[in-house]
């Protein structure tokens, strides 16, 4: 099918910051004596910062006030941002960059739809500042995935209807969000197993065969 717009999730699709999220949450959790491991970290994929903290605090015997939770989340984010400083354009794979360039050449509008409030910093670190036609991220939404808000805003920023856009996601909650918003979804990794995914992808470059740009239609 032909899509005028393609909306990409960031973490797990364009780049891989899982390890940095893990290290930062781990340092915060160790600081308050709460058990945290990679299995729990997997549950945080695509989930907002505060919802991630709530999942981590399920293991805590102490209950935290909203103010204390804000402080813990801020503490994690400072550690995370320090780790992000290590990222560089070398962390953007050739496959992802070449695929994005080809999709753009074919006439698709490209947008980001990410829960992360650090989206702009990550794109800058990767050398993708100013690359996308629109960015919808954690700074412009009230509700996180699986709510469709982040993708609906991305489509609106592109000036397109959801039915004209494909969402590319790695998280199950991200495909839920896409479906709830009336988008077709392409799933990579765990998201490829979602029963409602339109295109299960084995690799990012498979997007070239499942999408066709407007220029192809003439
Ligand atoms: P931040 P995505 C998500 O990004 C991450 O997958 C998730 O682990 C993180 O908690 C969330 O962003 C919020 O990130 O703390 O940077 O605002 O997959 O939606 O691009
Ligand atoms: Mg993701």
PDB file of C-alpha atoms in Angstrom, residues 4-5 7 152 155-156 158-166 181-183:
ATOM      1  CA  UNK A   4       2.018   9.594   2.204  1.00  0.00           C
ATOM      2  CA  UNK A   5       3.583   9.641   5.651  1.00  0.00           C
ATOM      3  CA  UNK A   7       5.873   7.807  11.476  1.00  0.00           C
ATOM      4  CA  UNK A 152      -2.256  11.463  15.932  1.00  0.00           C
ATOM      5  CA  UNK A 155       0.046  12.903  11.508  1.00  0.00           C
ATOM      6  CA  UNK A 156      -1.497  16.310  12.236  1.00  0.00           C
ATOM      7  CA  UNK A 158       2.480  16.352   8.731  1.00  0.00           C
ATOM      8  CA  UNK A 159      -0.976  17.574   7.655  1.00  0.00           C
ATOM      9  CA  UNK A 160      -2.076  14.003   6.927  1.00  0.00           C
ATOM     10  CA  UNK A 161      -4.890  11.673   7.982  1.00  0.00           C
ATOM     11  CA  UNK A 162      -3.985   8.546   9.979  1.00  0.00           C
ATOM     12  CA  UNK A 163      -5.233   6.381   7.104  1.00  0.00           C
ATOM     13  CA  UNK A 164      -2.479   7.903   4.911  1.00  0.00           C
ATOM     14  CA  UNK A 165       0.306   7.088   7.388  1.00  0.00           C
ATOM     15  CA  UNK A 166       2.212   3.990   8.421  1.00  0.00           C
ATOM     16  CA  UNK A 181      -5.454   5.854  16.121  1.00  0.00           C
ATOM     17  CA  UNK A 182      -6.553   4.261  12.845  1.00  0.00           C
ATOM     18  CA  UNK A 183      -3.028   3.717  11.476  1.00  0.00           C
TER      19      UNK A 183
END
